[in-house]
Amino acid sequence: GAVVSQHPSRVICKSGTSVKIECRSLDFQATTMFWYRQFPKQSLMLMATSNEGSKATYEQGVEKDKFLINHASLTLSTLTVTSAHPEDSSFYICSASWGSTEAFFGQGTRLTVV
Amino acid sequence: AQRVTQPEKLLSVFKGAPVELKCNYSYSGSPELFWYVQYSRQRLQLLLRHISRESIKGFTADLNKGETSFHLKKPFAQEEDSAMYYCALRSYGGATNKLIFGTGTLLAVQP
Protein backbone atom coordinates (compact mmCIF):
# COMPACT_ATOMS: atom_id res chain seq x y z
CA GLY A 1 0.00 0.00 0.00
CA ALA A 2 0.86 3.65 -0.23
CA VAL A 3 3.02 5.23 2.46
CA VAL A 4 2.28 8.33 4.47
CA SER A 5 4.97 9.70 6.72
CA GLN A 6 4.49 12.10 9.59
CA HIS A 7 7.24 14.10 11.20
CA PRO A 8 8.05 14.43 14.00
CA SER A 9 6.68 11.38 15.75
CA ARG A 10 7.07 13.07 19.11
CA VAL A 11 7.51 16.69 20.06
CA ILE A 12 7.64 18.57 23.33
CA CYS A 13 7.25 22.31 23.26
CA LYS A 14 6.89 25.13 25.74
CA SER A 15 3.56 26.78 26.31
CA GLY A 16 3.11 29.75 24.01
CA THR A 17 5.31 28.49 21.23
CA SER A 18 4.23 27.09 17.87
CA VAL A 19 4.94 23.67 16.49
CA LYS A 20 4.69 22.36 12.96
CA ILE A 21 3.80 18.81 12.01
CA GLU A 22 4.47 17.53 8.51
CA CYS A 23 2.55 14.90 6.61
CA ARG A 24 4.04 13.53 3.41
CA SER A 25 2.74 11.05 0.90
CA LEU A 26 5.86 9.23 -0.21
CA ASP A 27 4.80 7.32 -3.27
CA PHE A 28 1.60 8.91 -4.47
CA GLN A 29 0.06 12.30 -5.02
CA ALA A 30 -2.44 13.15 -2.33
CA THR A 31 -5.25 15.32 -3.58
CA THR A 32 -6.87 15.23 -0.15
CA MET A 33 -5.36 15.12 3.29
CA PHE A 34 -7.20 14.75 6.56
CA TRP A 35 -6.01 15.85 9.98
CA TYR A 36 -7.27 14.15 13.11
CA ARG A 37 -6.80 14.50 16.81
CA GLN A 38 -7.00 11.51 19.08
CA PHE A 39 -7.37 11.68 22.83
CA PRO A 40 -6.31 8.74 24.99
CA LYS A 41 -8.57 5.74 24.49
CA GLN A 42 -10.85 7.73 22.24
CA SER A 43 -11.60 7.79 18.56
CA LEU A 44 -10.15 9.98 15.86
CA MET A 45 -11.74 13.38 15.74
CA LEU A 46 -11.62 14.97 12.31
CA MET A 47 -10.16 18.44 12.59
CA ALA A 48 -9.97 19.51 8.97
CA THR A 49 -9.86 18.37 5.40
CA SER A 50 -7.44 19.94 2.98
CA ASN A 51 -7.40 19.75 -0.77
CA GLU A 52 -4.22 20.61 -2.61
CA GLY A 53 -4.08 24.22 -3.60
CA SER A 54 -7.15 25.33 -1.69
CA LYS A 55 -7.98 26.36 1.83
CA ALA A 56 -8.65 23.71 4.39
CA THR A 57 -12.19 23.00 5.53
CA TYR A 58 -12.36 22.95 9.29
CA GLU A 59 -14.81 21.00 11.37
CA GLN A 60 -17.12 22.81 13.71
CA GLY A 61 -15.40 23.78 16.91
CA VAL A 62 -11.87 23.65 15.50
CA GLU A 63 -10.14 27.02 15.57
CA LYS A 64 -8.64 27.71 12.19
CA ASP A 65 -6.35 30.40 13.56
CA LYS A 66 -4.98 28.01 16.15
CA PHE A 67 -4.53 25.02 13.88
CA LEU A 68 -3.09 26.28 10.63
CA ILE A 69 -3.19 23.80 7.79
CA ASN A 70 -1.29 24.19 4.58
CA HIS A 71 -1.50 21.80 1.64
CA ALA A 72 0.84 23.48 -0.78
CA SER A 73 1.79 20.46 -2.85
CA LEU A 74 0.42 17.08 -3.76
CA THR A 75 2.81 15.36 -1.40
CA LEU A 76 2.95 17.62 1.63
CA SER A 77 0.53 19.05 4.13
CA THR A 78 1.47 20.75 7.37
CA LEU A 79 -0.39 21.38 10.59
CA THR A 80 0.92 24.23 12.73
CA VAL A 81 -0.34 24.47 16.29
CA THR A 82 0.08 28.14 17.14
CA SER A 83 0.61 29.47 20.65
CA ALA A 84 0.32 25.97 22.03
CA HIS A 85 -1.08 25.35 25.50
CA PRO A 86 -1.11 22.23 27.63
CA GLU A 87 -4.67 21.45 26.56
CA ASP A 88 -3.39 21.10 22.99
CA SER A 89 -1.35 18.11 24.06
CA SER A 90 -2.67 15.19 22.07
CA PHE A 91 -1.96 12.66 19.37
CA TYR A 92 -2.31 14.16 15.91
CA ILE A 93 -2.76 11.91 12.90
CA CYS A 94 -2.85 12.70 9.22
CA SER A 95 -4.16 10.65 6.36
CA ALA A 96 -3.94 11.10 2.63
CA SER A 97 -5.83 9.91 -0.40
CA TRP A 98 -6.13 10.60 -4.07
CA GLY A 99 -9.51 10.83 -5.70
CA SER A 100 -11.97 8.55 -3.99
CA THR A 101 -9.48 5.90 -3.00
CA GLU A 102 -8.93 4.69 0.51
CA ALA A 103 -7.10 6.96 2.91
CA PHE A 104 -3.63 6.00 4.08
CA PHE A 105 -2.54 6.99 7.54
CA GLY A 106 0.59 8.43 9.01
CA GLN A 107 2.06 7.03 12.19
CA GLY A 108 0.89 9.99 14.23
CA THR A 109 2.61 12.74 16.22
CA ARG A 110 2.53 12.88 20.00
CA LEU A 111 2.51 16.54 21.03
CA THR A 112 3.22 17.46 24.62
CA VAL A 113 3.00 21.09 25.65
CA VAL A 114 4.71 21.90 28.94
CA ALA B 1 -25.18 15.39 9.64
CA GLN B 2 -22.86 12.48 9.09
CA ARG B 3 -22.35 10.20 12.01
CA VAL B 4 -20.88 6.78 12.65
CA THR B 5 -21.89 4.83 15.72
CA GLN B 6 -20.13 1.82 17.16
CA PRO B 7 -22.09 0.85 20.25
CA GLU B 8 -19.54 -1.52 21.77
CA LYS B 9 -16.30 -0.22 23.24
CA LEU B 10 -15.05 -3.71 23.95
CA LEU B 11 -15.90 -7.09 22.51
CA SER B 12 -14.29 -10.12 24.09
CA VAL B 13 -14.63 -13.54 22.48
CA PHE B 14 -12.87 -16.86 22.62
CA LYS B 15 -10.74 -18.16 19.79
CA GLY B 16 -12.90 -19.90 17.21
CA ALA B 17 -16.06 -18.04 18.18
CA PRO B 18 -17.95 -15.88 15.68
CA VAL B 19 -17.42 -12.14 15.78
CA GLU B 20 -19.72 -9.31 14.86
CA LEU B 21 -18.64 -5.71 15.33
CA LYS B 22 -21.55 -3.37 14.96
CA CYS B 23 -21.57 -0.14 12.99
CA ASN B 24 -24.46 2.15 12.18
CA TYR B 25 -24.28 5.33 10.19
CA SER B 26 -26.25 8.44 9.51
CA TYR B 27 -25.83 10.12 6.16
CA SER B 28 -28.30 11.66 3.76
CA GLY B 29 -26.47 10.74 0.56
CA SER B 30 -24.90 7.54 -0.74
CA PRO B 31 -22.28 6.58 1.78
CA GLU B 32 -18.94 5.01 1.21
CA LEU B 33 -18.10 2.88 4.21
CA PHE B 34 -14.89 1.37 5.46
CA TRP B 35 -13.53 -0.70 8.28
CA TYR B 36 -10.09 0.27 9.53
CA VAL B 37 -8.02 -1.74 11.98
CA GLN B 38 -5.26 -0.68 14.33
CA TYR B 39 -3.06 -3.39 15.76
CA SER B 40 -1.04 -2.70 18.86
CA ARG B 41 1.62 -0.03 18.26
CA GLN B 42 0.82 0.20 14.57
CA ARG B 43 -0.87 2.83 12.45
CA LEU B 44 -4.40 2.61 11.20
CA GLN B 45 -4.82 0.53 8.09
CA LEU B 46 -7.69 -0.29 5.83
CA LEU B 47 -9.35 -3.63 6.43
CA LEU B 48 -12.09 -3.46 3.86
CA ARG B 49 -14.45 -1.11 2.03
CA HIS B 50 -18.03 -1.80 1.11
CA ILE B 51 -17.68 -1.17 -2.61
CA SER B 52 -15.08 -3.91 -2.91
CA ARG B 53 -17.36 -6.57 -1.45
CA GLU B 54 -14.33 -8.67 -0.63
CA SER B 55 -13.23 -10.71 2.33
CA ILE B 56 -10.02 -9.71 4.04
CA LYS B 57 -8.45 -11.93 6.70
CA GLY B 58 -11.76 -13.76 6.86
CA PHE B 59 -13.72 -10.60 7.65
CA THR B 60 -16.73 -9.47 5.64
CA ALA B 61 -19.07 -6.53 5.93
CA ASP B 62 -22.31 -5.91 4.09
CA LEU B 63 -23.86 -2.52 3.67
CA ASN B 64 -27.52 -2.57 4.69
CA LYS B 65 -29.04 0.70 3.59
CA GLY B 66 -32.41 -0.13 5.12
CA GLU B 67 -30.90 -0.54 8.55
CA THR B 68 -28.08 1.97 7.85
CA SER B 69 -25.61 -0.59 9.10
CA PHE B 70 -22.23 -1.93 8.06
CA HIS B 71 -21.46 -4.63 10.60
CA LEU B 72 -18.14 -6.45 10.44
CA LYS B 73 -18.26 -10.21 10.75
CA LYS B 74 -15.92 -13.14 10.97
CA PRO B 75 -17.09 -16.70 11.52
CA PHE B 76 -14.10 -17.89 13.55
CA ALA B 77 -12.01 -15.41 15.52
CA GLN B 78 -8.26 -15.81 15.80
CA GLU B 79 -6.01 -14.42 18.52
CA GLU B 80 -4.20 -12.29 15.95
CA ASP B 81 -7.50 -10.51 15.24
CA SER B 82 -7.19 -8.73 18.57
CA ALA B 83 -7.04 -5.04 17.70
CA MET B 84 -8.99 -1.81 17.64
CA TYR B 85 -11.55 -1.66 14.84
CA TYR B 86 -12.97 1.56 13.49
CA CYS B 87 -15.90 1.97 11.16
CA ALA B 88 -15.58 5.01 8.91
CA LEU B 89 -17.77 6.91 6.50
CA ARG B 90 -16.59 8.97 3.61
CA SER B 91 -18.86 11.71 2.37
CA TYR B 92 -18.51 13.98 -0.60
CA GLY B 93 -19.94 17.44 -0.71
CA GLY B 94 -19.09 20.38 -2.87
CA ALA B 95 -15.38 20.92 -3.22
CA THR B 96 -14.38 18.81 -0.30
CA ASN B 97 -14.95 15.50 1.31
CA LYS B 98 -14.76 14.04 4.78
CA LEU B 99 -13.70 10.79 6.34
CA ILE B 100 -15.21 10.41 9.77
CA PHE B 101 -14.80 7.62 12.26
CA GLY B 102 -16.84 5.85 14.85
CA THR B 103 -15.59 5.58 18.39
CA GLY B 104 -14.01 2.21 17.76
CA THR B 105 -14.40 -1.26 19.22
CA LEU B 106 -11.59 -3.10 20.90
CA LEU B 107 -11.75 -6.75 19.94
CA ALA B 108 -10.06 -9.08 22.38
CA VAL B 109 -9.79 -12.70 21.32
CA GLN B 110 -9.03 -14.98 24.24
CA PRO B 111 -7.14 -18.24 23.75
Coordinates of C-alpha atoms in Angstrom, one line a residue:
Chain A
G1 CA 0.0 0.0 0.0
A2 CA 0.9 3.7 -0.2
V3 CA 3.0 5.2 2.5
V4 CA 2.3 8.3 4.5
S5 CA 5.0 9.7 6.7
Q6 CA 4.5 12.1 9.6
H7 CA 7.2 14.1 11.2
P8 CA 8.1 14.4 14.0
S9 CA 6.7 11.4 15.7
R10 CA 7.1 13.1 19.1
V11 CA 7.5 16.7 20.1
I12 CA 7.6 18.6 23.3
C13 CA 7.3 22.3 23.3
K14 CA 6.9 25.1 25.7
S15 CA 3.6 26.8 26.3
G16 CA 3.1 29.7 24.0
T17 CA 5.3 28.5 21.2
S18 CA 4.2 27.1 17.9
V19 CA 4.9 23.7 16.5
K20 CA 4.7 22.4 13.0
I21 CA 3.8 18.8 12.0
E22 CA 4.5 17.5 8.5
C23 CA 2.5 14.9 6.6
R24 CA 4.0 13.5 3.4
S25 CA 2.7 11.0 0.9
L26 CA 5.9 9.2 -0.2
D27 CA 4.8 7.3 -3.3
F28 CA 1.6 8.9 -4.5
Q29 CA 0.1 12.3 -5.0
A30 CA -2.4 13.2 -2.3
T31 CA -5.2 15.3 -3.6
T32 CA -6.9 15.2 -0.2
M33 CA -5.4 15.1 3.3
F34 CA -7.2 14.8 6.6
W35 CA -6.0 15.9 10.0
Y36 CA -7.3 14.1 13.1
R37 CA -6.8 14.5 16.8
Q38 CA -7.0 11.5 19.1
F39 CA -7.4 11.7 22.8
P40 CA -6.3 8.7 25.0
K41 CA -8.6 5.7 24.5
Q42 CA -10.9 7.7 22.2
S43 CA -11.6 7.8 18.6
L44 CA -10.1 10.0 15.9
M45 CA -11.7 13.4 15.7
L46 CA -11.6 15.0 12.3
M47 CA -10.2 18.4 12.6
A48 CA -10.0 19.5 9.0
T49 CA -9.9 18.4 5.4
S50 CA -7.4 19.9 3.0
N51 CA -7.4 19.7 -0.8
E52 CA -4.2 20.6 -2.6
G53 CA -4.1 24.2 -3.6
S54 CA -7.2 25.3 -1.7
K55 CA -8.0 26.4 1.8
A56 CA -8.7 23.7 4.4
T57 CA -12.2 23.0 5.5
Y58 CA -12.4 22.9 9.3
E59 CA -14.8 21.0 11.4
Q60 CA -17.1 22.8 13.7
G61 CA -15.4 23.8 16.9
V62 CA -11.9 23.6 15.5
E63 CA -10.1 27.0 15.6
K64 CA -8.6 27.7 12.2
D65 CA -6.4 30.4 13.6
K66 CA -5.0 28.0 16.1
F67 CA -4.5 25.0 13.9
L68 CA -3.1 26.3 10.6
I69 CA -3.2 23.8 7.8
N70 CA -1.3 24.2 4.6
H71 CA -1.5 21.8 1.6
A72 CA 0.8 23.5 -0.8
S73 CA 1.8 20.5 -2.8
L74 CA 0.4 17.1 -3.8
T75 CA 2.8 15.4 -1.4
L76 CA 2.9 17.6 1.6
S77 CA 0.5 19.0 4.1
T78 CA 1.5 20.8 7.4
L79 CA -0.4 21.4 10.6
T80 CA 0.9 24.2 12.7
V81 CA -0.3 24.5 16.3
T82 CA 0.1 28.1 17.1
S83 CA 0.6 29.5 20.7
A84 CA 0.3 26.0 22.0
H85 CA -1.1 25.4 25.5
P86 CA -1.1 22.2 27.6
E87 CA -4.7 21.4 26.6
D88 CA -3.4 21.1 23.0
S89 CA -1.4 18.1 24.1
S90 CA -2.7 15.2 22.1
F91 CA -2.0 12.7 19.4
Y92 CA -2.3 14.2 15.9
I93 CA -2.8 11.9 12.9
C94 CA -2.9 12.7 9.2
S95 CA -4.2 10.7 6.4
A96 CA -3.9 11.1 2.6
S97 CA -5.8 9.9 -0.4
W98 CA -6.1 10.6 -4.1
G99 CA -9.5 10.8 -5.7
S100 CA -12.0 8.6 -4.0
T101 CA -9.5 5.9 -3.0
E102 CA -8.9 4.7 0.5
A103 CA -7.1 7.0 2.9
F104 CA -3.6 6.0 4.1
F105 CA -2.5 7.0 7.5
G106 CA 0.6 8.4 9.0
Q107 CA 2.1 7.0 12.2
G108 CA 0.9 10.0 14.2
T109 CA 2.6 12.7 16.2
R110 CA 2.5 12.9 20.0
L111 CA 2.5 16.5 21.0
T112 CA 3.2 17.5 24.6
V113 CA 3.0 21.1 25.7
V114 CA 4.7 21.9 28.9
Chain B
A1 CA -25.2 15.4 9.6
Q2 CA -22.9 12.5 9.1
R3 CA -22.3 10.2 12.0
V4 CA -20.9 6.8 12.7
T5 CA -21.9 4.8 15.7
Q6 CA -20.1 1.8 17.2
P7 CA -22.1 0.8 20.2
E8 CA -19.5 -1.5 21.8
K9 CA -16.3 -0.2 23.2
L10 CA -15.0 -3.7 24.0
L11 CA -15.9 -7.1 22.5
S12 CA -14.3 -10.1 24.1
V13 CA -14.6 -13.5 22.5
F14 CA -12.9 -16.9 22.6
K15 CA -10.7 -18.2 19.8
G16 CA -12.9 -19.9 17.2
A17 CA -16.1 -18.0 18.2
P18 CA -18.0 -15.9 15.7
V19 CA -17.4 -12.1 15.8
E20 CA -19.7 -9.3 14.9
L21 CA -18.6 -5.7 15.3
K22 CA -21.6 -3.4 15.0
C23 CA -21.6 -0.1 13.0
N24 CA -24.5 2.1 12.2
Y25 CA -24.3 5.3 10.2
S26 CA -26.3 8.4 9.5
Y27 CA -25.8 10.1 6.2
S28 CA -28.3 11.7 3.8
G29 CA -26.5 10.7 0.6
S30 CA -24.9 7.5 -0.7
P31 CA -22.3 6.6 1.8
E32 CA -18.9 5.0 1.2
L33 CA -18.1 2.9 4.2
F34 CA -14.9 1.4 5.5
W35 CA -13.5 -0.7 8.3
Y36 CA -10.1 0.3 9.5
V37 CA -8.0 -1.7 12.0
Q38 CA -5.3 -0.7 14.3
Y39 CA -3.1 -3.4 15.8
S40 CA -1.0 -2.7 18.9
R41 CA 1.6 0.0 18.3
Q42 CA 0.8 0.2 14.6
R43 CA -0.9 2.8 12.5
L44 CA -4.4 2.6 11.2
Q45 CA -4.8 0.5 8.1
L46 CA -7.7 -0.3 5.8
L47 CA -9.3 -3.6 6.4
L48 CA -12.1 -3.5 3.9
R49 CA -14.4 -1.1 2.0
H50 CA -18.0 -1.8 1.1
I51 CA -17.7 -1.2 -2.6
S52 CA -15.1 -3.9 -2.9
R53 CA -17.4 -6.6 -1.5
E54 CA -14.3 -8.7 -0.6
S55 CA -13.2 -10.7 2.3
I56 CA -10.0 -9.7 4.0
K57 CA -8.4 -11.9 6.7
G58 CA -11.8 -13.8 6.9
F59 CA -13.7 -10.6 7.6
T60 CA -16.7 -9.5 5.6
A61 CA -19.1 -6.5 5.9
D62 CA -22.3 -5.9 4.1
L63 CA -23.9 -2.5 3.7
N64 CA -27.5 -2.6 4.7
K65 CA -29.0 0.7 3.6
G66 CA -32.4 -0.1 5.1
E67 CA -30.9 -0.5 8.5
T68 CA -28.1 2.0 7.9
S69 CA -25.6 -0.6 9.1
F70 CA -22.2 -1.9 8.1
H71 CA -21.5 -4.6 10.6
L72 CA -18.1 -6.5 10.4
K73 CA -18.3 -10.2 10.8
K74 CA -15.9 -13.1 11.0
P75 CA -17.1 -16.7 11.5
F76 CA -14.1 -17.9 13.5
A77 CA -12.0 -15.4 15.5
Q78 CA -8.3 -15.8 15.8
E79 CA -6.0 -14.4 18.5
E80 CA -4.2 -12.3 15.9
D81 CA -7.5 -10.5 15.2
S82 CA -7.2 -8.7 18.6
A83 CA -7.0 -5.0 17.7
M84 CA -9.0 -1.8 17.6
Y85 CA -11.6 -1.7 14.8
Y86 CA -13.0 1.6 13.5
C87 CA -15.9 2.0 11.2
A88 CA -15.6 5.0 8.9
L89 CA -17.8 6.9 6.5
R90 CA -16.6 9.0 3.6
S91 CA -18.9 11.7 2.4
Y92 CA -18.5 14.0 -0.6
G93 CA -19.9 17.4 -0.7
G94 CA -19.1 20.4 -2.9
A95 CA -15.4 20.9 -3.2
T96 CA -14.4 18.8 -0.3
N97 CA -15.0 15.5 1.3
K98 CA -14.8 14.0 4.8
L99 CA -13.7 10.8 6.3
I100 CA -15.2 10.4 9.8
F101 CA -14.8 7.6 12.3
G102 CA -16.8 5.8 14.8
T103 CA -15.6 5.6 18.4
G104 CA -14.0 2.2 17.8
T105 CA -14.4 -1.3 19.2
L106 CA -11.6 -3.1 20.9
L107 CA -11.7 -6.8 19.9
A108 CA -10.1 -9.1 22.4
V109 CA -9.8 -12.7 21.3
Q110 CA -9.0 -15.0 24.2
P111 CA -7.1 -18.2 23.8

